[in-house]
Structure formats: C-alpha cells, structure tokens
PDB file of C-alpha atoms in Angstrom:
ATOM      1  CA  MET A   1      -9.086 -12.401 -22.182  1.00 97.00           C
ATOM      2  CA  GLN A   2     -10.903  -9.408 -20.707  1.00 98.00           C
ATOM      3  CA  ALA A   3      -8.753  -6.602 -19.328  1.00 98.00           C
ATOM      4  CA  VAL A   4      -8.998  -2.930 -18.420  1.00 97.00           C
ATOM      5  CA  VAL A   5      -6.849  -0.990 -20.863  1.00 96.00           C
ATOM      6  CA  MET A   6      -5.580   2.571 -20.379  1.00 95.00           C
ATOM      7  CA  VAL A   7      -5.744   4.001 -23.887  1.00 93.00           C
ATOM      8  CA  LYS A   8      -4.151   7.375 -23.054  1.00 92.00           C
ATOM      9  CA  ALA A   9      -3.384   9.625 -20.105  1.00 92.00           C
ATOM     10  CA  GLY A  10      -6.398  11.329 -18.556  1.00 95.00           C
ATOM     11  CA  GLY A  11      -9.438  10.862 -16.350  1.00 97.00           C
ATOM     12  CA  PRO A  12     -11.130   7.597 -15.396  1.00 97.00           C
ATOM     13  CA  ASP A  13     -12.853   7.493 -18.795  1.00 97.00           C
ATOM     14  CA  VAL A  14      -9.539   6.521 -20.473  1.00 97.00           C
ATOM     15  CA  LEU A  15      -9.927   3.079 -18.864  1.00 97.00           C
ATOM     16  CA  GLU A  16     -11.711   0.703 -21.240  1.00 97.00           C
ATOM     17  CA  VAL A  17     -12.644  -2.951 -20.861  1.00 97.00           C
ATOM     18  CA  GLN A  18     -11.280  -4.710 -23.940  1.00 97.00           C
ATOM     19  CA  SER A  19     -10.458  -8.177 -25.188  1.00 97.00           C
ATOM     20  CA  ILE A  20      -6.677  -8.593 -25.464  1.00 97.00           C
ATOM     21  CA  PRO A  21      -4.388 -11.593 -26.097  1.00 97.00           C
ATOM     22  CA  GLU A  22      -3.961 -13.926 -23.147  1.00 97.00           C
ATOM     23  CA  PRO A  23      -0.322 -14.016 -21.932  1.00 97.00           C
ATOM     24  CA  GLU A  24       1.590 -17.278 -22.054  1.00 98.00           C
ATOM     25  CA  ILE A  25       4.723 -18.506 -20.312  1.00 98.00           C
ATOM     26  CA  SER A  26       7.822 -17.579 -22.323  1.00 97.00           C
ATOM     27  CA  ASP A  27      10.517 -18.257 -19.712  1.00 98.00           C
ATOM     28  CA  PRO A  28      11.055 -21.439 -17.635  1.00 98.00           C
ATOM     29  CA  ASN A  29      11.080 -19.367 -14.421  1.00 98.00           C
ATOM     30  CA  GLN A  30       7.577 -17.956 -14.904  1.00 98.00           C
ATOM     31  CA  VAL A  31       4.136 -18.904 -13.626  1.00 98.00           C
ATOM     32  CA  LYS A  32       0.802 -18.174 -15.278  1.00 98.00           C
ATOM     33  CA  ILE A  33      -1.964 -17.008 -12.954  1.00 98.00           C
ATOM     34  CA  SER A  34      -5.699 -16.766 -13.352  1.00 98.00           C
ATOM     35  CA  ILE A  35      -6.352 -13.472 -11.597  1.00 98.00           C
ATOM     36  CA  LYS A  36      -9.396 -13.617  -9.333  1.00 98.00           C
ATOM     37  CA  ALA A  37      -9.156 -10.114  -7.849  1.00 98.00           C
ATOM     38  CA  ALA A  38      -7.030  -6.981  -8.259  1.00 98.00           C
ATOM     39  CA  GLY A  39      -6.446  -4.353  -5.601  1.00 98.00           C
ATOM     40  CA  ILE A  40      -6.658  -0.686  -6.552  1.00 97.00           C
ATOM     41  CA  ASN A  41      -4.137   1.767  -5.132  1.00 97.00           C
ATOM     42  CA  PRO A  42      -3.741   5.563  -5.393  1.00 95.00           C
ATOM     43  CA  ILE A  43      -0.618   5.014  -7.522  1.00 95.00           C
ATOM     44  CA  ASP A  44      -2.902   3.509 -10.188  1.00 96.00           C
ATOM     45  CA  THR A  45      -4.837   6.773 -10.458  1.00 96.00           C
ATOM     46  CA  LYS A  46      -1.643   8.821 -10.652  1.00 94.00           C
ATOM     47  CA  VAL A  47      -0.224   6.613 -13.386  1.00 93.00           C
ATOM     48  CA  ARG A  48      -3.511   6.918 -15.266  1.00 95.00           C
ATOM     49  CA  LYS A  49      -3.544  10.719 -15.054  1.00 93.00           C
ATOM     50  CA  MET A  50      -0.022  11.233 -16.364  1.00 87.00           C
ATOM     51  CA  ALA A  51       0.832   7.930 -18.062  1.00 81.00           C
ATOM     52  CA  MET A  52       3.865   7.702 -15.767  1.00 76.00           C
ATOM     53  CA  PHE A  53       6.201   4.868 -16.813  1.00 74.00           C
ATOM     54  CA  PHE A  54       4.210   4.538 -20.072  1.00 68.00           C
ATOM     55  CA  PRO A  55       5.507   7.299 -22.383  1.00 69.00           C
ATOM     56  CA  ASP A  56       5.760   4.912 -25.329  1.00 76.00           C
ATOM     57  CA  ARG A  57       3.891   1.826 -24.111  1.00 78.00           C
ATOM     58  CA  LEU A  58       0.219   2.730 -24.525  1.00 88.00           C
ATOM     59  CA  PRO A  59      -2.271   1.146 -24.510  1.00 91.00           C
ATOM     60  CA  ALA A  60      -1.441  -0.538 -21.196  1.00 93.00           C
ATOM     61  CA  VAL A  61      -2.969  -2.522 -18.346  1.00 96.00           C
ATOM     62  CA  LEU A  62      -2.672  -0.998 -14.869  1.00 97.00           C
ATOM     63  CA  GLY A  63      -2.781  -2.539 -11.396  1.00 97.00           C
ATOM     64  CA  CYS A  64       0.043  -3.595  -9.055  1.00 97.00           C
ATOM     65  CA  ASP A  65      -1.827  -5.877  -6.635  1.00 98.00           C
ATOM     66  CA  MET A  66      -3.477  -9.196  -7.372  1.00 98.00           C
ATOM     67  CA  ALA A  67      -4.549 -12.566  -6.002  1.00 98.00           C
ATOM     68  CA  GLY A  68      -5.292 -15.627  -8.065  1.00 98.00           C
ATOM     69  CA  GLU A  69      -4.712 -19.276  -8.925  1.00 98.00           C
ATOM     70  CA  VAL A  70      -1.668 -20.750 -10.635  1.00 98.00           C
ATOM     71  CA  VAL A  71      -2.756 -22.395 -13.914  1.00 98.00           C
ATOM     72  CA  ALA A  72       0.665 -23.207 -15.423  1.00 98.00           C
ATOM     73  CA  VAL A  73       4.296 -23.294 -14.300  1.00 98.00           C
ATOM     74  CA  GLY A  74       7.591 -22.999 -16.181  1.00 98.00           C
ATOM     75  CA  ALA A  75      10.033 -25.899 -16.347  1.00 98.00           C
ATOM     76  CA  ASN A  76      12.328 -24.426 -13.672  1.00 98.00           C
ATOM     77  CA  VAL A  77       9.592 -23.615 -11.160  1.00 98.00           C
ATOM     78  CA  SER A  78       9.410 -25.972  -8.180  1.00 98.00           C
ATOM     79  CA  GLN A  79       7.903 -23.818  -5.424  1.00 98.00           C
ATOM     80  CA  PHE A  80       4.462 -23.558  -7.052  1.00 98.00           C
ATOM     81  CA  ALA A  81       2.064 -26.047  -8.597  1.00 98.00           C
ATOM     82  CA  VAL A  82      -1.082 -25.734 -10.656  1.00 98.00           C
ATOM     83  CA  GLY A  83      -3.957 -24.903  -8.310  1.00 98.00           C
ATOM     84  CA  ASP A  84      -1.903 -22.941  -5.757  1.00 98.00           C
ATOM     85  CA  LYS A  85      -3.507 -19.762  -4.461  1.00 98.00           C
ATOM     86  CA  VAL A  86      -1.086 -16.828  -4.645  1.00 99.00           C
ATOM     87  CA  TRP A  87      -0.804 -13.075  -4.167  1.00 98.00           C
ATOM     88  CA  ALA A  88       1.689 -10.553  -5.529  1.00 98.00           C
ATOM     89  CA  CYS A  89       2.563  -6.914  -6.071  1.00 98.00           C
ATOM     90  CA  HIS A  90       3.917  -6.854  -9.602  1.00 96.00           C
ATOM     91  CA  GLY A  91       3.316  -5.182 -12.951  1.00 94.00           C
ATOM     92  CA  GLY A  92       1.258  -2.206 -14.032  1.00 93.00           C
ATOM     93  CA  LEU A  93       4.166   0.231 -13.975  1.00 89.00           C
ATOM     94  CA  GLY A  94       5.638   0.040 -17.437  1.00 79.00           C
ATOM     95  CA  ALA A  95       7.281  -2.950 -19.019  1.00 80.00           C
ATOM     96  CA  GLU A  96       5.028  -5.660 -17.597  1.00 90.00           C
ATOM     97  CA  GLN A  97       1.263  -6.081 -17.769  1.00 95.00           C
ATOM     98  CA  GLY A  98      -0.725  -4.999 -14.746  1.00 97.00           C
ATOM     99  CA  ASN A  99      -3.454  -6.918 -12.956  1.00 98.00           C
ATOM    100  CA  TYR A 100      -6.712  -5.373 -14.158  1.00 98.00           C
ATOM    101  CA  ALA A 101      -7.028  -8.503 -16.295  1.00 98.00           C
ATOM    102  CA  GLU A 102      -8.109 -12.134 -16.204  1.00 98.00           C
ATOM    103  CA  TYR A 103      -4.602 -13.634 -16.567  1.00 98.00           C
ATOM    104  CA  THR A 104      -0.979 -12.669 -16.008  1.00 98.00           C
ATOM    105  CA  VAL A 105       2.461 -14.263 -16.316  1.00 98.00           C
ATOM    106  CA  ILE A 106       5.042 -13.440 -13.616  1.00 97.00           C
ATOM    107  CA  ASP A 107       8.557 -14.492 -12.667  1.00 98.00           C
ATOM    108  CA  ALA A 108       7.958 -17.007  -9.866  1.00 98.00           C
ATOM    109  CA  ARG A 109      10.400 -15.139  -7.594  1.00 98.00           C
ATOM    110  CA  TRP A 110       7.853 -12.364  -7.107  1.00 98.00           C
ATOM    111  CA  VAL A 111       4.868 -14.533  -6.166  1.00 98.00           C
ATOM    112  CA  VAL A 112       3.897 -15.718  -2.673  1.00 98.00           C
ATOM    113  CA  HIS A 113       1.394 -18.267  -1.402  1.00 98.00           C
ATOM    114  CA  MET A 114      -1.716 -16.485  -0.137  1.00 98.00           C
ATOM    115  CA  PRO A 115      -2.698 -16.508   3.529  1.00 98.00           C
ATOM    116  CA  LYS A 116      -4.756 -19.664   4.032  1.00 98.00           C
ATOM    117  CA  THR A 117      -7.547 -17.778   5.781  1.00 98.00           C
ATOM    118  CA  CYS A 118      -7.982 -15.078   3.103  1.00 97.00           C
ATOM    119  CA  SER A 119     -10.403 -14.837   0.229  1.00 98.00           C
ATOM    120  CA  TYR A 120      -9.018 -13.757  -3.130  1.00 98.00           C
ATOM    121  CA  VAL A 121     -10.611 -10.332  -2.657  1.00 98.00           C
ATOM    122  CA  THR A 122      -9.005  -9.757   0.734  1.00 98.00           C
ATOM    123  CA  ALA A 123      -5.606 -11.002  -0.419  1.00 98.00           C
ATOM    124  CA  ALA A 124      -5.678  -8.784  -3.523  1.00 98.00           C
ATOM    125  CA  ALA A 125      -6.186  -5.706  -1.354  1.00 98.00           C
ATOM    126  CA  ALA A 126      -3.083  -6.243   0.720  1.00 98.00           C
ATOM    127  CA  PRO A 127       0.403  -6.575  -0.844  1.00 98.00           C
ATOM    128  CA  LEU A 128       1.302  -2.964  -1.680  1.00 98.00           C
ATOM    129  CA  VAL A 129      -0.036  -1.495   1.575  1.00 98.00           C
ATOM    130  CA  LEU A 130       1.567  -4.190   3.719  1.00 98.00           C
ATOM    131  CA  ILE A 131       4.985  -3.735   2.129  1.00 98.00           C
ATOM    132  CA  THR A 132       4.650   0.055   2.366  1.00 98.00           C
ATOM    133  CA  ALA A 133       3.607   0.108   6.020  1.00 98.00           C
ATOM    134  CA  TRP A 134       6.234  -2.459   7.042  1.00 98.00           C
ATOM    135  CA  GLY A 135       9.005  -0.583   5.248  1.00 98.00           C
ATOM    136  CA  ALA A 136       7.972   2.765   6.700  1.00 98.00           C
ATOM    137  CA  LEU A 137       7.566   1.606  10.284  1.00 98.00           C
ATOM    138  CA  PHE A 138      10.381  -0.893  10.698  1.00 98.00           C
ATOM    139  CA  GLU A 139      12.987  -0.357   7.973  1.00 98.00           C
ATOM    140  CA  ARG A 140      12.931   3.416   7.578  1.00 98.00           C
ATOM    141  CA  GLY A 141      11.277   4.330  10.889  1.00 98.00           C
ATOM    142  CA  ALA A 142      13.086   1.792  13.126  1.00 98.00           C
ATOM    143  CA  LEU A 143      10.027   1.588  15.374  1.00 98.00           C
ATOM    144  CA  GLN A 144      10.778  -0.111  18.702  1.00 98.00           C
ATOM    145  CA  THR A 145       8.653  -1.746  21.373  1.00 98.00           C
ATOM    146  CA  GLY A 146       7.381   0.847  23.857  1.00 98.00           C
ATOM    147  CA  GLU A 147       7.778   3.820  21.505  1.00 98.00           C
ATOM    148  CA  THR A 148       4.945   6.129  20.475  1.00 98.00           C
ATOM    149  CA  VAL A 149       4.070   6.448  16.786  1.00 99.00           C
ATOM    150  CA  LEU A 150       1.662   8.876  15.144  1.00 99.00           C
ATOM    151  CA  ILE A 151       0.090   7.448  11.983  1.00 98.00           C
ATOM    152  CA  HIS A 152      -1.700  10.019   9.854  1.00 98.00           C
ATOM    153  CA  ALA A 153      -4.900   8.920   8.057  1.00 97.00           C
ATOM    154  CA  GLY A 154      -5.202   5.714  10.022  1.00 98.00           C
ATOM    155  CA  ALA A 155      -8.410   4.581   8.327  1.00 97.00           C
ATOM    156  CA  GLY A 156      -6.834   4.529   4.861  1.00 96.00           C
ATOM    157  CA  GLY A 157      -5.319   1.652   2.943  1.00 97.00           C
ATOM    158  CA  VAL A 158      -1.786   2.022   4.291  1.00 98.00           C
ATOM    159  CA  GLY A 159      -2.836   3.518   7.613  1.00 98.00           C
ATOM    160  CA  HIS A 160      -5.116   0.706   8.727  1.00 98.00           C
ATOM    161  CA  VAL A 161      -2.428  -1.963   8.372  1.00 98.00           C
ATOM    162  CA  ALA A 162       0.234   0.344   9.831  1.00 98.00           C
ATOM    163  CA  ILE A 163      -1.804   0.666  13.034  1.00 98.00           C
ATOM    164  CA  GLN A 164      -1.978  -3.103  13.387  1.00 98.00           C
ATOM    165  CA  LEU A 165       1.693  -3.716  12.581  1.00 98.00           C
ATOM    166  CA  ALA A 166       2.751  -1.059  15.093  1.00 98.00           C
ATOM    167  CA  LYS A 167       0.597  -2.640  17.795  1.00 98.00           C
ATOM    168  CA  ILE A 168       2.016  -6.090  17.016  1.00 98.00           C
ATOM    169  CA  LYS A 169       5.462  -4.541  17.584  1.00 98.00           C
ATOM    170  CA  GLY A 170       4.343  -3.284  20.971  1.00 98.00           C
ATOM    171  CA  ALA A 171       4.221   0.433  20.180  1.00 98.00           C
ATOM    172  CA  ARG A 172       1.739   3.002  21.445  1.00 98.00           C
ATOM    173  CA  VAL A 173      -0.317   4.215  18.477  1.00 98.00           C
ATOM    174  CA  ILE A 174      -1.847   7.632  17.949  1.00 98.00           C
ATOM    175  CA  THR A 175      -3.717   8.170  14.703  1.00 98.00           C
ATOM    176  CA  THR A 176      -5.643  10.915  12.901  1.00 98.00           C
ATOM    177  CA  VAL A 177      -8.991  10.495  11.124  1.00 97.00           C
ATOM    178  CA  SER A 178     -11.635  12.826   9.679  1.00 96.00           C
ATOM    179  CA  ASN A 179     -14.811  11.660  11.434  1.00 96.00           C
ATOM    180  CA  GLN A 180     -16.354   9.617  14.244  1.00 97.00           C
ATOM    181  CA  GLN A 181     -17.129   6.609  12.055  1.00 96.00           C
ATOM    182  CA  LYS A 182     -13.468   6.277  11.119  1.00 97.00           C
ATOM    183  CA  SER A 183     -12.537   6.806  14.767  1.00 98.00           C
ATOM    184  CA  GLU A 184     -14.472   3.691  15.716  1.00 98.00           C
ATOM    185  CA  LEU A 185     -12.836   1.737  12.903  1.00 97.00           C
ATOM    186  CA  VAL A 186      -9.266   2.599  13.901  1.00 98.00           C
ATOM    187  CA  LYS A 187     -10.023   1.764  17.525  1.00 98.00           C
ATOM    188  CA  SER A 188     -11.140  -1.687  16.367  1.00 98.00           C
ATOM    189  CA  TRP A 189      -7.709  -2.106  14.742  1.00 98.00           C
ATOM    190  CA  GLY A 190      -5.924  -1.249  17.978  1.00 98.00           C
ATOM    191  CA  ALA A 191      -5.282   2.515  17.955  1.00 98.00           C
ATOM    192  CA  ASP A 192      -4.632   3.734  21.497  1.00 98.00           C
ATOM    193  CA  GLU A 193      -5.472   7.395  20.858  1.00 98.00           C
ATOM    194  CA  VAL A 194      -7.536   8.869  18.017  1.00 98.00           C
ATOM    195  CA  ILE A 195      -7.525  12.506  16.937  1.00 98.00           C
ATOM    196  CA  ILE A 196     -10.401  13.690  14.741  1.00 98.00           C
ATOM    197  CA  TYR A 197      -8.477  16.401  12.919  1.00 97.00           C
ATOM    198  CA  THR A 198     -11.616  18.123  11.626  1.00 96.00           C
ATOM    199  CA  GLN A 199     -12.744  18.745  15.206  1.00 97.00           C
ATOM    200  CA  GLU A 200      -9.553  18.925  17.270  1.00 97.00           C
ATOM    201  CA  ASP A 201      -6.199  20.716  17.190  1.00 97.00           C
ATOM    202  CA  VAL A 202      -3.733  17.938  16.377  1.00 98.00           C
ATOM    203  CA  LEU A 203      -0.736  19.640  18.017  1.00 97.00           C
ATOM    204  CA  GLU A 204      -2.640  20.309  21.229  1.00 98.00           C
ATOM    205  CA  ARG A 205      -3.861  16.728  21.427  1.00 98.00           C
ATOM    206  CA  VAL A 206      -0.421  15.242  20.749  1.00 98.00           C
ATOM    207  CA  ASP A 207       1.070  17.529  23.407  1.00 98.00           C
ATOM    208  CA  GLN A 208      -1.604  16.359  25.834  1.00 98.00           C
ATOM    209  CA  ILE A 209      -1.108  12.667  25.037  1.00 98.00           C
ATOM    210  CA  THR A 210       2.699  12.804  25.185  1.00 98.00           C
ATOM    211  CA  ALA A 211       3.070  15.305  28.057  1.00 98.00           C
ATOM    212  CA  SER A 212       4.524  17.814  25.547  1.00 97.00           C
ATOM    213  CA  GLN A 213       7.339  15.405  24.590  1.00 98.00           C
ATOM    214  CA  GLY A 214       6.135  14.645  21.067  1.00 98.00           C
ATOM    215  CA  VAL A 215       6.092  11.241  19.406  1.00 98.00           C
ATOM    216  CA  ASP A 216       9.091   9.072  18.635  1.00 98.00           C
ATOM    217  CA  LEU A 217       7.974   8.447  15.059  1.00 99.00           C
ATOM    218  CA  VAL A 218       5.525  10.107  12.678  1.00 98.00           C
ATOM    219  CA  PHE A 219       4.306   8.121   9.684  1.00 98.00           C
ATOM    220  CA  ASP A 220       3.011  10.669   7.175  1.00 98.00           C
ATOM    221  CA  THR A 221       0.769   9.099   4.531  1.00 97.00           C
ATOM    222  CA  VAL A 222      -0.704  12.439   3.404  1.00 95.00           C
ATOM    223  CA  GLY A 223       2.114  14.882   2.609  1.00 94.00           C
ATOM    224  CA  GLY A 224       1.907  18.640   2.053  1.00 93.00           C
ATOM    225  CA  ASP A 225       0.782  20.601   5.091  1.00 95.00           C
ATOM    226  CA  VAL A 226       0.551  17.395   7.118  1.00 96.00           C
ATOM    227  CA  PHE A 227       4.288  16.816   6.662  1.00 97.00           C
ATOM    228  CA  VAL A 228       5.036  20.400   7.768  1.00 97.00           C
ATOM    229  CA  GLN A 229       2.760  20.014  10.793  1.00 96.00           C
ATOM    230  CA  SER A 230       4.448  16.731  11.693  1.00 98.00           C
ATOM    231  CA  ILE A 231       7.751  18.440  12.461  1.00 98.00           C
ATOM    232  CA  ALA A 232       6.295  20.063  15.571  1.00 98.00           C
ATOM    233  CA  LEU A 233       4.626  16.798  16.587  1.00 98.00           C
ATOM    234  CA  THR A 234       7.900  14.852  16.670  1.00 98.00           C
ATOM    235  CA  SER A 235      10.109  14.577  19.732  1.00 98.00           C
ATOM    236  CA  TYR A 236      13.671  15.878  19.737  1.00 98.00           C
ATOM    237  CA  PHE A 237      15.901  13.293  18.006  1.00 98.00           C
ATOM    238  CA  GLY A 238      12.742  11.631  16.639  1.00 98.00           C
ATOM    239  CA  ARG A 239      11.915  10.363  13.151  1.00 98.00           C
ATOM    240  CA  ILE A 240       9.487  11.221  10.365  1.00 98.00           C
ATOM    241  CA  VAL A 241       8.775   8.860   7.485  1.00 98.00           C
ATOM    242  CA  THR A 242       6.730  10.216   4.591  1.00 98.00           C
ATOM    243  CA  LEU A 243       5.273   8.615   1.494  1.00 97.00           C
ATOM    244  CA  LEU A 244       5.299  11.818  -0.533  1.00 95.00           C
ATOM    245  CA  ASP A 245       7.659  14.523  -1.738  1.00 92.00           C
ATOM    246  CA  PRO A 246       7.042  17.432   0.692  1.00 91.00           C
ATOM    247  CA  GLY A 247       8.202  19.998  -1.864  1.00 89.00           C
ATOM    248  CA  LYS A 248       9.851  23.219  -0.755  1.00 92.00           C
ATOM    249  CA  VAL A 249       9.667  23.070   3.035  1.00 94.00           C
ATOM    250  CA  ASN A 250      11.389  25.123   5.708  1.00 95.00           C
ATOM    251  CA  LEU A 251      13.315  22.509   7.688  1.00 97.00           C
ATOM    252  CA  ALA A 252      14.812  24.875  10.265  1.00 97.00           C
ATOM    253  CA  GLU A 253      12.733  23.448  13.118  1.00 97.00           C
ATOM    254  CA  ALA A 254      13.427  19.890  11.979  1.00 98.00           C
ATOM    255  CA  ARG A 255      17.150  20.664  12.043  1.00 98.00           C
ATOM    256  CA  LEU A 256      16.898  22.199  15.500  1.00 98.00           C
ATOM    257  CA  ARG A 257      15.132  19.070  16.726  1.00 98.00           C
ATOM    258  CA  ASN A 258      17.754  16.811  15.103  1.00 98.00           C
ATOM    259  CA  LEU A 259      15.043  14.890  13.294  1.00 98.00           C
ATOM    260  CA  GLN A 260      15.696  11.984  10.986  1.00 98.00           C
ATOM    261  CA  ILE A 261      13.513  12.350   7.879  1.00 98.00           C
ATOM    262  CA  SER A 262      13.066   9.372   5.563  1.00 98.00           C
ATOM    263  CA  PHE A 263      11.061   8.493   2.484  1.00 98.00           C
ATOM    264  CA  GLU A 264       9.207   5.253   1.796  1.00 98.00           C
ATOM    265  CA  LEU A 265       8.449   4.322  -1.808  1.00 96.00           C
ATOM    266  CA  MET A 266       7.927   0.580  -1.976  1.00 96.00           C
ATOM    267  CA  LEU A 267       7.878   0.729  -5.787  1.00 94.00           C
ATOM    268  CA  THR A 268      11.589   1.609  -5.994  1.00 95.00           C
ATOM    269  CA  PRO A 269      12.869  -1.999  -6.086  1.00 95.00           C
ATOM    270  CA  ILE A 270      10.380  -2.788  -8.874  1.00 92.00           C
ATOM    271  CA  LEU A 271      11.114   0.346 -10.904  1.00 91.00           C
ATOM    272  CA  ARG A 272      14.897   0.060 -10.515  1.00 93.00           C
ATOM    273  CA  GLN A 273      15.040  -3.762 -10.690  1.00 92.00           C
ATOM    274  CA  LEU A 274      16.701  -4.134  -7.276  1.00 96.00           C
ATOM    275  CA  ASP A 275      16.280  -7.851  -6.790  1.00 96.00           C
ATOM    276  CA  ALA A 276      17.727  -8.033  -3.270  1.00 96.00           C
ATOM    277  CA  ALA A 277      15.248  -5.401  -2.100  1.00 96.00           C
ATOM    278  CA  ARG A 278      12.419  -7.269  -3.830  1.00 97.00           C
ATOM    279  CA  ASP A 279      13.469 -10.382  -1.925  1.00 97.00           C
ATOM    280  CA  GLN A 280      12.765  -8.399   1.233  1.00 97.00           C
ATOM    281  CA  HIS A 281       9.277  -7.583  -0.102  1.00 98.00           C
ATOM    282  CA  ILE A 282       8.654 -11.299  -0.505  1.00 98.00           C
ATOM    283  CA  ALA A 283       9.846 -11.920   3.063  1.00 98.00           C
ATOM    284  CA  ILE A 284       7.429  -9.241   4.312  1.00 98.00           C
ATOM    285  CA  LEU A 285       4.467 -10.843   2.531  1.00 98.00           C
ATOM    286  CA  LYS A 286       5.358 -14.246   3.979  1.00 98.00           C
ATOM    287  CA  GLN A 287       5.522 -12.820   7.509  1.00 98.00           C
ATOM    288  CA  CYS A 288       2.266 -10.923   7.041  1.00 98.00           C
ATOM    289  CA  ALA A 289       0.562 -14.071   5.724  1.00 98.00           C
ATOM    290  CA  GLN A 290       1.441 -15.769   9.005  1.00 98.00           C
ATOM    291  CA  LEU A 291       0.081 -12.830  11.010  1.00 98.00           C
ATOM    292  CA  ILE A 292      -3.157 -12.892   9.029  1.00 98.00           C
ATOM    293  CA  ASP A 293      -3.579 -16.635   9.472  1.00 98.00           C
ATOM    294  CA  VAL A 294      -3.219 -16.437  13.259  1.00 98.00           C
ATOM    295  CA  GLY A 295      -5.707 -13.570  13.438  1.00 97.00           C
ATOM    296  CA  GLU A 296      -3.317 -10.791  14.448  1.00 98.00           C
ATOM    297  CA  LEU A 297      -3.659  -8.795  11.221  1.00 98.00           C
ATOM    298  CA  GLN A 298      -6.772  -8.042   9.199  1.00 97.00           C
ATOM    299  CA  ILE A 299      -7.306  -6.350   5.853  1.00 98.00           C
ATOM    300  CA  HIS A 300     -10.265  -4.000   5.471  1.00 98.00           C
ATOM    301  CA  VAL A 301     -11.969  -4.086   2.067  1.00 98.00           C
ATOM    302  CA  ALA A 302     -14.469  -1.247   1.868  1.00 96.00           C
ATOM    303  CA  GLN A 303     -15.856  -2.037  -1.567  1.00 96.00           C
ATOM    304  CA  THR A 304     -15.690  -4.776  -4.198  1.00 97.00           C
ATOM    305  CA  LEU A 305     -16.573  -3.971  -7.803  1.00 97.00           C
ATOM    306  CA  PRO A 306     -16.637  -5.983 -11.043  1.00 97.00           C
ATOM    307  CA  LEU A 307     -13.955  -5.321 -13.640  1.00 96.00           C
ATOM    308  CA  GLN A 308     -16.451  -3.376 -15.731  1.00 96.00           C
ATOM    309  CA  GLU A 309     -16.838  -0.744 -12.995  1.00 97.00           C
ATOM    310  CA  VAL A 310     -13.147   0.179 -12.784  1.00 97.00           C
ATOM    311  CA  GLN A 311     -13.881   3.808 -13.693  1.00 97.00           C
ATOM    312  CA  GLN A 312     -16.113   4.172 -10.629  1.00 96.00           C
ATOM    313  CA  ALA A 313     -13.393   2.647  -8.458  1.00 97.00           C
ATOM    314  CA  HIS A 314     -10.895   5.275  -9.642  1.00 97.00           C
ATOM    315  CA  VAL A 315     -13.428   8.072  -9.066  1.00 96.00           C
ATOM    316  CA  THR A 316     -14.013   6.901  -5.491  1.00 95.00           C
ATOM    317  CA  ILE A 317     -10.294   6.793  -4.697  1.00 94.00           C
ATOM    318  CA  GLU A 318      -9.701  10.253  -6.161  1.00 94.00           C
ATOM    319  CA  GLN A 319     -12.534  11.719  -4.115  1.00 91.00           C
ATOM    320  CA  GLY A 320     -10.517  10.771  -1.028  1.00 83.00           C
ATOM    321  CA  HIS A 321     -11.514   9.692   2.461  1.00 75.00           C
ATOM    322  CA  CYS A 322     -12.073   6.069   1.451  1.00 87.00           C
ATOM    323  CA  THR A 323     -11.547   3.587   4.262  1.00 94.00           C
ATOM    324  CA  GLY A 324      -9.361   0.551   3.672  1.00 95.00           C
ATOM    325  CA  LYS A 325      -9.185  -0.713   0.095  1.00 97.00           C
ATOM    326  CA  ILE A 326     -11.258  -1.083  -3.064  1.00 97.00           C
ATOM    327  CA  VAL A 327     -10.903  -4.317  -5.034  1.00 98.00           C
ATOM    328  CA  LEU A 328     -11.883  -5.401  -8.550  1.00 98.00           C
ATOM    329  CA  GLU A 329     -13.265  -8.924  -8.817  1.00 97.00           C
ATOM    330  CA  MET A 330     -12.889 -10.689 -12.137  1.00 94.00           C
TER     331      MET A 330
END
C-alpha cells in the first residue's frame, strides 16, 4: 500500500511517500479499514520535528485522525460489518501505525460509525479537535449554560468547534481572531463577540463586553503570552483551560483571583493506555456525530490535498493562521 513515511526527525522533507506492507488483522477484536481521508493536526508536525514517541521506531507513519470503510472484521467483532463507514482518532504516536496510509488495522473499541451526513474528508478532519474541545470546555472547564467563555484563536481547528459546542451548551462566546475574514467565519459559527487582536486591545474589549467582570472560562489554544494575558481576562473564582505548557509563569495574580487552571491533552488516554478515559472519547464522538447529523455542528475543512502533497500540508500548518482543518485524501 501507499503511505507517508517519516524517515527521521526534521522538516517536512523527511516525509516520503513509499510502498509499505499492507496491515492485516492479527487479533479477533480488530477491524481493517480502507482509509479514505486523514486529518492533519499540529501534533503531527511536532512529532515529525522531534520524533516524539518514536526514539527507536523509525521509519514510521504519522497521523491520528482518519475516516474510511471497514473492509474486514475480526471474529469477535459484532458492532461493525464490512462496508461500514467509520472515523477514529488512533495511531501515529508510537507503537501503532498512523493514518497517512491507504489501510490500517485498529482495535474495534476505538472506532465509531461516521456521521451519516459527512463525507470522508469532513469526518477525517474532526475526531481530535472534537475530543479536545469537548474535554476542555465541559470536563476540565465545567462550562455551564449562561456563562461567558473566551475562546482564543476561534477560527482554528480546535477553536471553530469549541465555539459551536459552547453555543450548543447555551454559553455566551467571545473569541479572538487575527483578521476580518476570520471574524466573519467565527460569527457564522455562532460567536457572540469577536475581538480582532491585531487591531484591538483584548483586555479593554473583554472589560467592555463583561462590564469589567471578566469571563467565567478562558479556553487557551495558543499558550505563551496568551496564557499570561488570560489571567487578567478571567473573573475572580473563574477557570482557565490551556492546551499547552505555559512554562515559567508568575501566577501571583491567578492566585489572588482564586483561579482554577487546568490542562487539556486529549492524547493522554492513548499514550498512557487509559481505557476508561478512551471510552469517554468514544462517547464524545458518538454525541458529536448526532449533533452533526441534525445540523447543529459543522466541521470546516479549509484545504484538501492528495497524499503526495503531505509536505505542503505540514508547511501550511507550521506557517500558522490556517482556518479549520487540512485533510489528506487517499
């Protein structure tokens, strides 16, 4: 089969399209999937740069997200049949093959039926960002109906679904973007207030919007200075959830405000083999599939590229400011 292989750590040029052996079912609990599309996430570029999780497993196939068709099932599998359309967030982080490939074999526990209204491309863009946004907003952030949430980088992969999930919950959503085009996009996804951070003072605007009370929850998808800035944007006794390690940060003001600071890394259950937590990931994808099928949640795919143009996809992501998701189509 054709697959994108990371031959060593480095820039996008270490990704090569090669012919590698096609995987086959080796356990009665597995399913074999013909991958139709693979979502690309920033974690893929970070793994590629440093060969994280692959110190002694190169060459390797990257890619956590995929959508495809079941082509074979193990003897113990009853929930899937040949021909089923499925999506998953699995592989590409070490021991198991990733999804920049034409076929994969996965334990059936970690596969979900695709939303009926989705194309393969749209479905492949979604699993990691949906699980991340859901976990950050509702499990770590405890977002409640009627609260105000600030979502940084609302036009990005995680941000654009976080806006929609927060609105479905009944929250008031403020979001930050870099330009007017992205402002119009996030409004179409339901954002109540948009701050163009390249043109406006974020603190002043949040003070204006919240009558100087701050927001109940900040969802920081950027890290660094944005995390530091978020402390002053959060109400007393409020919450911040971040996707990144903020590094050495002075938390004196956060302590004075009695803030709850949490981290969201949806890869933890996969990396640490926490099956109960992975069960929750599956439950999230099932709920999101229902929301997509009734038209309450949409996935924005900014660009679709063939497998052979994977290097360009990684370059685009690393340049930043990409809206929504980029997807490889097999």
